[in-house]
Short mmCIF file of C-alpha atoms and ligand atoms in Angstrom, two decimals:
data_model
loop_
_atom_site.label_atom_id
_atom_site.label_comp_id
_atom_site.label_asym_id
_atom_site.label_seq_id
_atom_site.Cartn_x
_atom_site.Cartn_y
_atom_site.Cartn_z
CA MET A 152 -43.33 -97.46 32.58
CA ALA A 153 -42.18 -100.02 30.05
CA SER A 154 -41.94 -102.53 32.89
CA ASP A 155 -45.66 -102.28 33.62
CA SER A 156 -46.77 -102.47 29.98
CA PRO A 157 -45.93 -105.71 28.29
CA PRO A 158 -46.72 -106.07 24.71
CA THR A 159 -49.90 -108.10 25.20
CA ILE A 160 -51.73 -105.34 27.10
CA PRO A 161 -51.45 -101.92 25.62
CA THR A 162 -51.83 -99.17 28.17
CA SER A 163 -53.22 -95.69 28.45
CA THR A 164 -49.60 -94.51 28.44
CA LYS A 165 -49.69 -94.52 24.65
CA PRO A 166 -49.71 -90.70 24.50
CA ILE A 167 -46.37 -90.63 26.28
CA PRO A 168 -44.36 -92.34 23.43
CA ALA A 169 -46.11 -90.02 21.15
CA ARG A 170 -44.82 -87.10 23.14
CA GLU A 171 -41.34 -88.62 23.03
CA GLU A 172 -41.69 -88.67 19.26
CA ASP A 173 -42.59 -85.00 19.29
CA LEU A 174 -39.53 -84.27 21.31
CA SER A 175 -37.16 -86.39 19.19
CA ASN A 176 -38.14 -84.64 15.96
CA PRO A 177 -36.95 -81.10 16.97
CA THR A 178 -33.87 -82.63 18.63
CA THR A 179 -32.95 -84.39 15.32
CA ALA A 180 -33.64 -81.18 13.36
CA LEU A 181 -31.40 -79.15 15.62
CA LEU A 182 -28.64 -81.76 15.48
CA SER A 183 -28.86 -81.96 11.69
CA PHE A 184 -28.76 -78.25 11.52
CA ASP A 185 -25.61 -78.11 13.58
CA THR A 186 -24.14 -80.84 11.54
CA ASP A 187 -25.09 -79.10 8.33
CA SER A 188 -23.86 -75.61 9.36
CA PRO A 189 -20.16 -76.33 9.00
CA THR A 190 -20.95 -77.72 5.56
CA THR A 191 -22.61 -74.47 4.57
CA SER A 192 -19.56 -72.56 5.80
CA LYS A 193 -17.47 -74.48 3.37
CA SER A 194 -16.75 -72.36 0.31
CA PRO A 195 -15.05 -73.11 -2.90
CA HIS A 196 -11.34 -72.24 -2.44
CA LYS A 197 -9.72 -70.30 -5.14
CA PRO A 198 -5.92 -70.13 -5.59
CA THR A 199 -5.74 -66.35 -4.98
CA THR A 200 -3.89 -64.33 -2.25
CA ALA A 201 -4.12 -65.21 1.37
CA THR A 202 -5.84 -61.89 2.09
CA ILE A 203 -8.69 -62.54 -0.38
CA ILE A 204 -9.10 -65.99 0.93
CA PHE A 205 -9.11 -64.62 4.52
CA ILE A 206 -11.64 -61.89 3.73
CA SER A 207 -13.84 -64.28 1.77
CA LEU A 208 -13.75 -66.77 4.59
CA VAL A 209 -14.65 -64.15 7.27
CA LEU A 210 -17.62 -62.88 5.06
CA LEU A 211 -18.91 -66.34 4.35
CA THR A 212 -18.50 -67.32 8.00
CA CYS A 213 -20.58 -64.27 9.04
CA ILE A 214 -23.30 -65.04 6.50
CA ALA A 215 -23.32 -68.72 7.59
CA LEU A 216 -23.46 -67.76 11.24
CA SER A 217 -26.31 -65.25 10.64
CA ALA A 218 -28.20 -67.96 8.75
CA ALA A 219 -27.42 -70.36 11.55
CA VAL A 220 -28.76 -68.08 14.21
CA ALA A 221 -31.92 -67.37 12.16
CA PHE A 222 -32.56 -71.01 11.33
CA ALA A 223 -31.83 -71.98 14.92
CA PHE A 224 -34.32 -69.45 16.19
CA LEU A 225 -36.90 -70.79 13.77
CA PHE A 226 -36.31 -74.33 14.58
CA PHE A 227 -36.03 -73.89 18.23
CA SER A 228 -39.00 -71.65 18.73
CA THR A 229 -41.48 -73.90 16.89
CA PRO A 230 -40.81 -77.11 18.71
CA GLN A 231 -40.80 -75.26 22.03
CA THR A 232 -44.45 -74.53 21.51
CA THR A 233 -45.18 -78.12 20.77
CA LEU A 234 -43.18 -79.17 23.82
CA ASN A 235 -45.16 -76.87 26.07
CA THR A 236 -48.46 -78.07 24.61
CA SER A 237 -47.44 -81.72 25.13
CA LEU A 238 -46.31 -81.17 28.72
CA SER A 239 -49.49 -79.34 29.68
CA SER A 240 -51.58 -82.26 28.29
CA SER A 241 -49.49 -84.69 30.44
CA SER A 242 -51.58 -83.71 33.50
CA SER A 243 -54.54 -85.59 32.00
CA PRO A 244 -55.75 -88.41 34.28
CA THR A 245 -54.84 -91.13 31.79
CA SER A 246 -51.16 -90.48 32.10
CA SER A 247 -49.24 -92.52 34.64
CA ASN A 248 -45.80 -92.11 35.96
CA ASP A 249 -45.91 -95.37 37.91
CA THR A 250 -43.21 -97.74 37.14
CA ALA A 251 -43.12 -99.83 40.30
CA SER A 252 -45.60 -100.79 42.93
CA ARG A 253 -45.81 -98.44 45.94
CA PRO A 254 -44.72 -99.76 49.35
CA LEU A 255 -47.30 -100.39 52.03
CA LYS A 256 -47.49 -97.60 54.63
CA LYS A 257 -49.45 -99.10 57.38
CA LEU A 258 -50.58 -102.62 56.70
CA ASN A 259 -48.18 -105.52 57.20
CA ASN A 260 -49.43 -107.49 54.29
CA PRO A 261 -51.19 -106.82 51.00
CA VAL A 262 -55.04 -106.90 51.46
CA VAL A 263 -57.46 -107.34 48.63
CA LEU A 264 -61.04 -106.07 48.90
CA LEU A 265 -63.15 -107.47 46.07
CA ILE A 266 -66.42 -105.58 45.70
CA SER A 267 -69.31 -106.71 43.44
CA SER A 268 -72.03 -104.34 42.41
CA ASP A 269 -74.57 -106.86 40.78
CA GLY A 270 -75.61 -106.01 37.31
CA PHE A 271 -73.44 -102.93 36.98
CA ARG A 272 -73.49 -102.72 33.25
CA PHE A 273 -70.48 -101.14 31.57
CA GLY A 274 -71.49 -97.52 30.76
CA TYR A 275 -73.49 -96.97 33.95
CA GLN A 276 -70.33 -95.10 35.27
CA TYR A 277 -71.28 -92.37 32.83
CA LYS A 278 -74.87 -91.90 34.04
CA SER A 279 -73.87 -89.44 36.68
CA SER A 280 -70.75 -87.71 38.00
CA LEU A 281 -70.04 -90.53 40.58
CA PRO A 282 -67.16 -88.77 42.33
CA ASN A 283 -66.09 -91.73 44.42
CA ILE A 284 -66.04 -94.40 41.66
CA ASN A 285 -64.33 -91.82 39.47
CA ARG A 286 -61.71 -91.25 42.09
CA LEU A 287 -60.83 -94.91 41.96
CA ILE A 288 -60.82 -94.81 38.10
CA SER A 289 -58.56 -91.71 37.78
CA ASN A 290 -56.14 -92.93 40.41
CA GLY A 291 -56.30 -96.60 39.53
CA THR A 292 -56.52 -99.05 36.58
CA GLU A 293 -59.66 -99.54 34.60
CA ALA A 294 -60.77 -101.95 31.88
CA GLU A 295 -61.39 -99.29 29.31
CA LEU A 296 -64.22 -101.11 27.54
CA GLY A 297 -65.32 -103.15 30.50
CA LEU A 298 -65.00 -106.51 32.02
CA ILE A 299 -66.27 -109.50 29.98
CA PRO A 300 -68.55 -111.89 31.92
CA VAL A 301 -68.52 -115.68 31.33
CA PHE A 302 -71.36 -117.38 29.48
CA PRO A 303 -74.14 -117.71 30.64
CA THR A 304 -74.09 -114.05 31.82
CA LEU A 305 -75.94 -114.89 34.90
CA THR A 306 -75.22 -113.99 38.58
CA PHE A 307 -74.16 -117.31 40.11
CA PRO A 308 -71.95 -118.69 37.30
CA ASN A 309 -70.20 -115.32 37.03
CA HIS A 310 -69.60 -114.68 40.77
CA TYR A 311 -68.15 -118.09 41.06
CA SER A 312 -65.97 -117.70 37.94
CA ILE A 313 -64.53 -114.50 39.41
CA VAL A 314 -63.43 -116.23 42.62
CA THR A 315 -62.29 -119.51 41.05
CA GLY A 316 -60.78 -118.49 37.73
CA LEU A 317 -62.81 -121.25 36.12
CA TYR A 318 -65.42 -121.35 33.38
CA PRO A 319 -68.86 -122.52 34.60
CA SER A 320 -68.41 -126.00 32.96
CA PHE A 321 -65.37 -126.50 35.29
CA HIS A 322 -66.59 -124.85 38.54
CA GLY A 323 -69.91 -126.62 38.18
CA ILE A 324 -72.34 -123.68 38.70
CA VAL A 325 -73.52 -123.80 35.07
CA ASN A 326 -76.70 -121.79 35.70
CA ASN A 327 -78.65 -120.16 38.50
CA TYR A 328 -80.78 -123.23 38.42
CA PHE A 329 -80.11 -126.66 37.05
CA LEU A 330 -80.69 -130.33 37.66
CA ASP A 331 -78.06 -133.05 38.46
CA PRO A 332 -78.47 -135.35 35.52
CA ASN A 333 -77.55 -138.40 37.64
CA THR A 334 -79.61 -137.85 40.75
CA GLY A 335 -82.25 -135.40 39.37
CA GLU A 336 -81.57 -133.16 42.34
CA ALA A 337 -82.04 -129.35 41.80
CA PHE A 338 -79.35 -126.80 42.31
CA THR A 339 -80.86 -123.51 43.38
CA MET A 340 -79.26 -120.23 44.54
CA GLY A 341 -79.87 -121.48 48.17
CA SER A 342 -77.88 -124.69 47.64
CA HIS A 343 -74.83 -124.78 49.95
CA GLU A 344 -73.79 -128.39 49.80
CA PRO A 345 -70.15 -128.64 48.75
CA LYS A 346 -70.90 -131.17 46.03
CA TRP A 347 -72.23 -128.53 43.68
CA TRP A 348 -69.39 -126.10 44.13
CA LEU A 349 -66.29 -127.37 42.37
CA GLY A 350 -62.91 -125.63 42.01
CA GLU A 351 -61.13 -123.70 44.77
CA PRO A 352 -62.53 -120.23 45.55
CA LEU A 353 -60.21 -117.50 46.72
CA TRP A 354 -61.28 -117.64 50.31
CA GLU A 355 -60.29 -121.32 50.39
CA THR A 356 -56.89 -120.60 48.65
CA VAL A 357 -56.21 -117.85 51.22
CA VAL A 358 -57.03 -119.95 54.23
CA ASN A 359 -54.99 -122.87 52.79
CA HIS A 360 -52.00 -120.52 53.08
CA GLY A 361 -52.60 -119.95 56.75
CA LEU A 362 -54.03 -116.52 56.04
CA LYS A 363 -57.46 -115.04 56.96
CA ALA A 364 -60.32 -114.27 54.58
CA ALA A 365 -63.65 -112.59 55.21
CA THR A 366 -66.77 -112.69 53.08
CA TYR A 367 -69.67 -110.34 53.29
CA PHE A 368 -71.80 -112.14 50.87
CA TRP A 369 -70.68 -113.84 47.63
CA PRO A 370 -72.24 -116.78 45.83
CA GLY A 371 -70.54 -119.85 47.21
CA SER A 372 -68.99 -118.22 50.28
CA GLU A 373 -71.22 -120.05 52.76
CA VAL A 374 -70.20 -123.43 51.37
CA HIS A 375 -67.81 -125.32 53.59
CA LYS A 376 -64.98 -126.41 51.31
CA GLY A 377 -61.60 -127.73 52.30
CA SER A 378 -60.15 -125.61 55.04
CA TRP A 379 -62.88 -122.91 54.53
CA THR A 380 -65.55 -123.35 57.17
CA CYS A 381 -67.34 -120.06 56.75
CA PRO A 382 -66.02 -118.90 60.11
CA LYS A 383 -68.40 -116.94 62.44
CA GLY A 384 -67.61 -113.22 62.31
CA PHE A 385 -65.74 -113.51 59.07
CA CYS A 386 -68.45 -115.14 56.85
CA ARG A 387 -72.03 -113.84 56.63
CA ASN A 388 -74.99 -115.92 55.78
CA TYR A 389 -76.82 -114.27 52.92
CA ASN A 390 -79.56 -111.86 53.95
CA GLU A 391 -80.61 -109.36 51.40
CA SER A 392 -82.22 -107.16 54.00
CA VAL A 393 -78.89 -106.15 55.56
CA PRO A 394 -78.52 -102.45 54.79
CA PHE A 395 -75.57 -101.78 52.42
CA GLU A 396 -74.11 -99.29 54.90
CA GLU A 397 -73.92 -101.97 57.50
CA ARG A 398 -71.97 -104.26 55.08
CA VAL A 399 -69.42 -101.47 54.37
CA ASP A 400 -69.12 -100.65 58.07
CA THR A 401 -68.50 -104.32 58.99
CA VAL A 402 -65.65 -104.55 56.36
CA LEU A 403 -64.14 -101.33 57.82
CA ASP A 404 -64.28 -102.89 61.23
CA TYR A 405 -61.83 -105.55 60.09
CA PHE A 406 -59.19 -102.88 59.71
CA ASP A 407 -59.42 -102.12 63.35
CA LEU A 408 -58.17 -105.61 64.23
CA PRO A 409 -54.48 -106.04 65.25
CA SER A 410 -52.38 -105.96 62.08
CA ASP A 411 -51.80 -109.72 61.91
CA GLU A 412 -55.45 -110.52 62.27
CA ILE A 413 -56.76 -108.42 59.40
CA PRO A 414 -58.10 -110.74 56.70
CA VAL A 415 -56.02 -110.44 53.59
CA PHE A 416 -58.87 -111.12 51.29
CA MET A 417 -62.40 -109.65 51.77
CA THR A 418 -65.55 -109.69 49.70
CA LEU A 419 -68.37 -107.12 49.64
CA TYR A 420 -71.57 -107.59 47.62
CA PHE A 421 -74.42 -105.21 46.68
CA GLU A 422 -77.58 -106.39 44.93
CA ASP A 423 -77.90 -103.13 43.17
CA PRO A 424 -78.28 -101.95 40.35
CA ASP A 425 -79.28 -105.46 39.15
CA HIS A 426 -82.45 -105.33 41.21
CA GLN A 427 -83.59 -102.12 39.53
CA GLY A 428 -82.29 -103.18 36.11
CA HIS A 429 -84.65 -106.12 35.96
CA GLN A 430 -87.63 -104.03 36.87
CA VAL A 431 -87.11 -100.98 34.66
CA GLY A 432 -84.35 -101.81 32.14
CA PRO A 433 -80.97 -100.13 31.91
CA ASP A 434 -82.12 -96.72 30.69
CA ASP A 435 -84.51 -95.64 33.44
CA PRO A 436 -83.61 -92.77 35.81
CA GLU A 437 -84.06 -95.27 38.64
CA ILE A 438 -80.77 -96.86 37.44
CA THR A 439 -79.01 -93.53 37.76
CA ARG A 440 -80.23 -93.21 41.38
CA ALA A 441 -79.12 -96.78 42.17
CA VAL A 442 -75.73 -96.18 40.64
CA GLU A 443 -75.37 -92.97 42.63
CA ARG A 444 -76.19 -94.94 45.79
CA ILE A 445 -73.40 -97.45 45.03
CA ASP A 446 -71.11 -94.49 44.50
CA GLY A 447 -72.05 -93.17 47.92
CA LEU A 448 -71.23 -96.53 49.48
CA ILE A 449 -67.86 -96.49 47.80
CA GLY A 450 -67.35 -93.01 49.23
CA ARG A 451 -68.30 -94.30 52.66
CA LEU A 452 -65.63 -97.08 52.22
CA ILE A 453 -62.98 -94.73 51.02
CA GLU A 454 -63.66 -92.30 53.89
CA GLY A 455 -63.41 -95.13 56.45
CA LEU A 456 -60.27 -96.49 55.00
CA GLU A 457 -58.64 -93.04 54.92
CA LYS A 458 -59.67 -92.44 58.53
CA ARG A 459 -57.74 -95.58 59.38
CA GLY A 460 -54.79 -94.51 57.25
CA VAL A 461 -55.02 -97.62 55.01
CA PHE A 462 -56.75 -96.44 51.82
CA GLU A 463 -53.55 -96.32 49.77
CA ASP A 464 -52.52 -99.74 51.14
CA VAL A 465 -55.63 -101.67 50.32
CA SER A 466 -56.12 -103.19 46.80
CA ILE A 467 -59.74 -102.44 45.94
CA ILE A 468 -61.21 -104.29 42.98
CA LEU A 469 -64.67 -102.91 42.02
CA LEU A 470 -66.48 -105.00 39.51
CA GLY A 471 -69.90 -106.47 38.51
CA ASP A 472 -70.92 -109.84 37.39
CA HIS A 473 -72.76 -108.95 34.14
CA GLY A 474 -74.58 -106.16 32.33
CA MET A 475 -78.22 -105.61 31.50
CA VAL A 476 -80.31 -105.12 28.39
CA GLY A 477 -83.86 -103.88 27.99
CA THR A 478 -86.56 -106.41 27.13
CA CYS A 479 -90.14 -106.02 26.14
CA ASP A 480 -92.94 -108.43 25.42
CA LYS A 481 -92.84 -107.76 21.65
CA LYS A 482 -89.47 -109.46 21.56
CA LEU A 483 -90.67 -112.92 22.49
CA VAL A 484 -90.22 -116.41 21.05
CA PHE A 485 -92.83 -119.06 22.05
CA LEU A 486 -91.77 -122.67 22.04
CA ASP A 487 -95.47 -123.68 21.58
CA ASP A 488 -95.27 -122.10 18.05
CA LEU A 489 -92.95 -124.93 17.05
CA ALA A 490 -95.66 -127.47 17.46
CA PRO A 491 -96.09 -128.14 13.67
CA TRP A 492 -92.32 -129.21 13.62
CA ILE A 493 -91.87 -130.58 17.14
CA GLU A 494 -93.52 -130.45 20.53
CA ILE A 495 -91.33 -129.49 23.42
CA PRO A 496 -92.90 -130.73 26.60
CA HIS A 497 -92.58 -128.42 29.61
CA ASP A 498 -90.62 -131.03 31.58
CA TRP A 499 -87.80 -131.18 28.96
CA VAL A 500 -87.02 -127.54 29.68
CA GLN A 501 -84.80 -126.80 32.62
CA TYR A 502 -84.43 -123.02 31.86
CA TYR A 503 -86.30 -120.86 29.34
CA THR A 504 -84.61 -117.54 28.98
CA PRO A 505 -82.29 -115.98 27.91
CA LEU A 506 -80.52 -119.28 28.06
CA LEU A 507 -82.77 -122.05 26.72
CA ALA A 508 -81.72 -125.33 28.35
CA ILE A 509 -83.43 -128.55 27.24
CA ARG A 510 -82.80 -132.05 28.37
CA PRO A 511 -85.11 -134.55 26.58
CA PRO A 512 -85.55 -137.93 28.25
CA LYS A 513 -83.14 -140.76 27.43
CA GLY A 514 -83.81 -142.39 24.08
CA VAL A 515 -84.90 -139.22 22.36
CA ASP A 516 -82.81 -138.39 19.25
CA LEU A 517 -81.10 -135.13 20.22
CA LYS A 518 -79.99 -134.28 16.73
CA ASP A 519 -83.42 -134.81 15.45
CA VAL A 520 -84.84 -132.39 18.14
CA VAL A 521 -82.33 -129.71 17.21
CA ALA A 522 -82.88 -130.04 13.54
CA LYS A 523 -86.71 -129.83 13.87
CA MET A 524 -86.57 -126.91 16.20
CA ASN A 525 -84.17 -125.00 13.88
CA LYS A 526 -86.30 -125.88 10.88
CA GLY A 527 -89.33 -124.34 12.46
CA LEU A 528 -87.42 -121.35 13.76
CA GLU A 529 -85.93 -120.68 10.28
CA SER A 530 -89.25 -121.24 8.46
CA GLY A 531 -90.41 -117.64 8.72
CA LYS A 532 -93.69 -118.86 10.20
CA VAL A 533 -92.68 -118.64 13.88
CA GLU A 534 -92.94 -115.22 15.35
CA ASN A 535 -89.29 -113.92 16.07
CA GLY A 536 -88.10 -117.34 15.24
CA LYS A 537 -85.08 -116.07 13.42
CA HIS A 538 -83.82 -114.64 16.71
CA LEU A 539 -83.41 -117.92 18.41
CA LYS A 540 -80.90 -120.72 17.39
CA VAL A 541 -80.75 -124.13 18.87
CA TYR A 542 -77.52 -126.15 19.24
CA LEU A 543 -76.25 -129.48 20.46
CA LYS A 544 -74.04 -128.12 23.33
CA GLU A 545 -70.92 -129.57 21.71
CA ASP A 546 -71.68 -127.50 18.61
CA LEU A 547 -71.90 -124.18 20.48
CA PRO A 548 -69.24 -121.74 19.49
CA SER A 549 -66.06 -122.79 21.46
CA ARG A 550 -65.55 -119.27 22.79
CA LEU A 551 -68.50 -119.87 25.14
CA HIS A 552 -66.75 -122.73 26.87
CA TYR A 553 -70.03 -124.26 27.59
CA ALA A 554 -69.96 -127.93 26.85
CA ASP A 555 -67.62 -129.75 29.25
CA SER A 556 -70.02 -130.61 32.04
CA ASP A 557 -72.82 -133.15 32.26
CA ARG A 558 -74.82 -130.52 34.28
CA ILE A 559 -75.15 -128.56 31.06
CA THR A 560 -78.19 -129.84 29.18
CA PRO A 561 -77.45 -131.43 25.83
CA ILE A 562 -79.50 -128.92 23.92
CA ILE A 563 -78.95 -125.21 24.34
CA GLY A 564 -80.74 -122.26 22.61
CA LEU A 565 -79.06 -118.92 22.14
CA VAL A 566 -81.44 -115.94 21.74
CA GLU A 567 -80.65 -112.56 20.32
CA GLU A 568 -79.97 -109.61 22.62
CA GLY A 569 -83.15 -108.39 24.25
CA PHE A 570 -85.28 -111.26 23.23
CA LYS A 571 -86.94 -113.75 25.53
CA VAL A 572 -88.01 -117.32 25.18
CA GLU A 573 -91.26 -118.39 26.69
CA GLU A 574 -93.39 -121.56 26.72
CA LYS A 575 -96.68 -120.05 25.48
CA ARG A 576 -98.56 -116.79 25.08
CA THR A 577 -99.85 -115.30 28.26
CA ASN A 578 -101.64 -112.07 29.18
CA LYS A 579 -98.81 -110.60 31.21
CA LYS A 580 -97.25 -107.58 29.62
CA GLU A 581 -94.01 -106.13 30.84
CA CYS A 582 -90.98 -104.19 29.88
CA GLY A 583 -87.88 -104.56 31.98
CA GLY A 584 -84.30 -105.79 31.83
CA ALA A 585 -82.53 -109.12 31.50
CA HIS A 586 -79.08 -110.67 31.23
CA GLY A 587 -77.81 -114.21 30.62
CA TYR A 588 -77.17 -113.66 26.88
CA ASP A 589 -74.13 -114.38 24.88
CA ASN A 590 -71.20 -112.75 26.53
CA ALA A 591 -70.06 -111.29 23.19
CA PHE A 592 -72.87 -108.70 23.55
CA PHE A 593 -71.50 -105.39 24.71
CA SER A 594 -74.64 -104.85 26.84
CA MET A 595 -73.49 -107.87 28.97
CA ARG A 596 -70.22 -106.24 29.94
CA THR A 597 -69.60 -104.86 33.40
CA ILE A 598 -66.91 -102.66 35.01
CA PHE A 599 -63.47 -103.43 36.26
CA VAL A 600 -61.91 -100.74 38.44
CA ALA A 601 -58.78 -101.43 40.62
CA HIS A 602 -57.03 -99.16 43.05
CA GLY A 603 -54.07 -99.95 45.21
CA PRO A 604 -50.33 -100.20 45.57
CA GLN A 605 -49.83 -102.51 42.67
CA PHE A 606 -52.25 -100.71 40.23
CA ALA A 607 -50.90 -97.89 38.03
CA ARG A 608 -52.76 -94.66 38.41
CA GLY A 609 -54.94 -93.56 35.55
CA ARG A 610 -54.17 -96.61 33.45
CA LYS A 611 -56.58 -98.07 31.00
CA ILE A 612 -56.33 -101.76 29.96
CA PRO A 613 -58.22 -103.60 27.29
CA SER A 614 -61.27 -105.70 28.20
CA PHE A 615 -60.70 -109.25 29.57
CA GLU A 616 -62.75 -112.11 30.82
CA ASN A 617 -63.41 -112.42 34.54
CA VAL A 618 -61.65 -115.79 34.83
CA GLN A 619 -58.41 -113.67 35.01
CA ILE A 620 -59.39 -112.13 38.36
CA TYR A 621 -58.38 -115.23 40.44
CA ASN A 622 -54.71 -115.13 39.30
CA LEU A 623 -54.72 -111.36 39.71
CA VAL A 624 -55.70 -111.65 43.47
CA THR A 625 -53.33 -114.49 44.25
CA THR A 626 -50.48 -112.51 42.69
CA ILE A 627 -51.23 -109.43 44.65
CA LEU A 628 -51.42 -111.50 47.84
CA ASN A 629 -48.25 -113.41 46.76
CA ILE A 630 -49.73 -116.85 47.25
CA GLN A 631 -49.79 -119.95 45.03
CA GLY A 632 -53.23 -120.29 43.34
CA ALA A 633 -54.99 -123.43 42.28
CA PRO A 634 -54.98 -124.36 38.54
CA ASN A 635 -57.56 -122.50 36.62
CA ASN A 636 -58.67 -121.09 33.19
CA GLY A 637 -56.92 -117.69 33.68
CA SER A 638 -53.59 -116.93 32.12
CA LEU A 639 -50.54 -116.98 34.29
CA SER A 640 -49.04 -114.00 32.41
CA PHE A 641 -52.16 -111.79 32.88
CA PRO A 642 -51.39 -110.48 36.38
CA ASN A 643 -47.89 -109.21 35.26
CA SER A 644 -49.45 -107.52 32.30
CA VAL A 645 -51.77 -105.54 34.65
CA LEU A 646 -49.91 -105.11 37.94
CA LEU A 647 -46.89 -102.77 38.63
CA ALA A 648 -43.68 -104.59 39.21
CA SER A 649 -42.30 -105.00 42.65
CA PRO A 650 -39.88 -102.23 43.48
ZN1 LIG B 73 -76.12 -110.60 38.79
#
């Protein structure tokens, strides 16, 4: 147990040391009693006859022994109750007896199946009973308070951080939409040219090691990079109309291949519950139904893996890319309201909300733009102005890691949770959901659930940023990864040691 819980990552096994303390106390008490009892049997010796001494000693010994028996009974019976209570609570799912990883039963090599349920906000797992996801949680390792997305908490930047271990400023996908400052070309979610996609995604790392990878949708997976050519049959071109069941069944089919041809790394992607979250916000019953559907798909997957005898062999990592927060039109900031301080032309703005991205033309004093915008926002005369703050990108909080790329616009606005930035007032009225906010907001967190031979059962780990996933996967696969922003010690703090 100690071997899988280094000091940096506390585990759910905390109650176990507590139980050990419970046990040690009575033991010490009994020992001290035993040690003390001879002392109590000591009696003051008087220089009288041997008989008197002998009788006195026998009497005193009897009294001492009676006392010893009585005290022993008291001491022993009380802790016994505590012991029984402690042992009965050890059957809770958060306890874990794992000390070393479990050997593979059927597969020849470790296999990682990385599943993304888009917009699966942390907490959605409590919306319904979700028997299948909960089966993975209770028999696997879970980020107790969720997985922390990278900033901006948007789909493309996060999915690509998960598979490269890089912050967006380093992997290049700094937003779902942005312009190349040198060429003026636009990146969109349909751009598959390798020049946009920096870093080394897991499928490329795997193929570089002479192993097979298979992707059933993932942002960036269709991009030909290095030795990854998005091979037919092992890489799907994105098509949101493919039924989720078909995606699961295709992944299951890979396990019917001859052992040495089974891809060691696979991805599986579902658009839900992000799709519903945008329409109705995170608290609508429609989200509960969407999450239940995802649970059903996980059940279909588990059943298929069990049928093939490989469920316990496969390392399943179930996660999301970001959370979701409710938005309504009353929480709006209009850039047009800043006109008395500064006019922000439409073509300066690359992205409005929740991440405000502004690139004024060359020659414009950037500091002056930021100062005037903030002056207006802080004036108290702009509706909801105090909920938006504008920065030069180099002045953003360093924890956001959002400055080191010329693709990031020089001026960035951060809006408060649930607020939206728009150009001007319109007639459209809507309430829904959004993401893309500061990754410090709890509502932006998603889930991390991992099940497999190297994950302790019923273990809870603290929240961590998704740039750690890359090293986690390469460690499970026992391959050398590319340099990245994750920590090299992270995998050992989460994974069970090799037997
Ligand atoms: Zn998303």
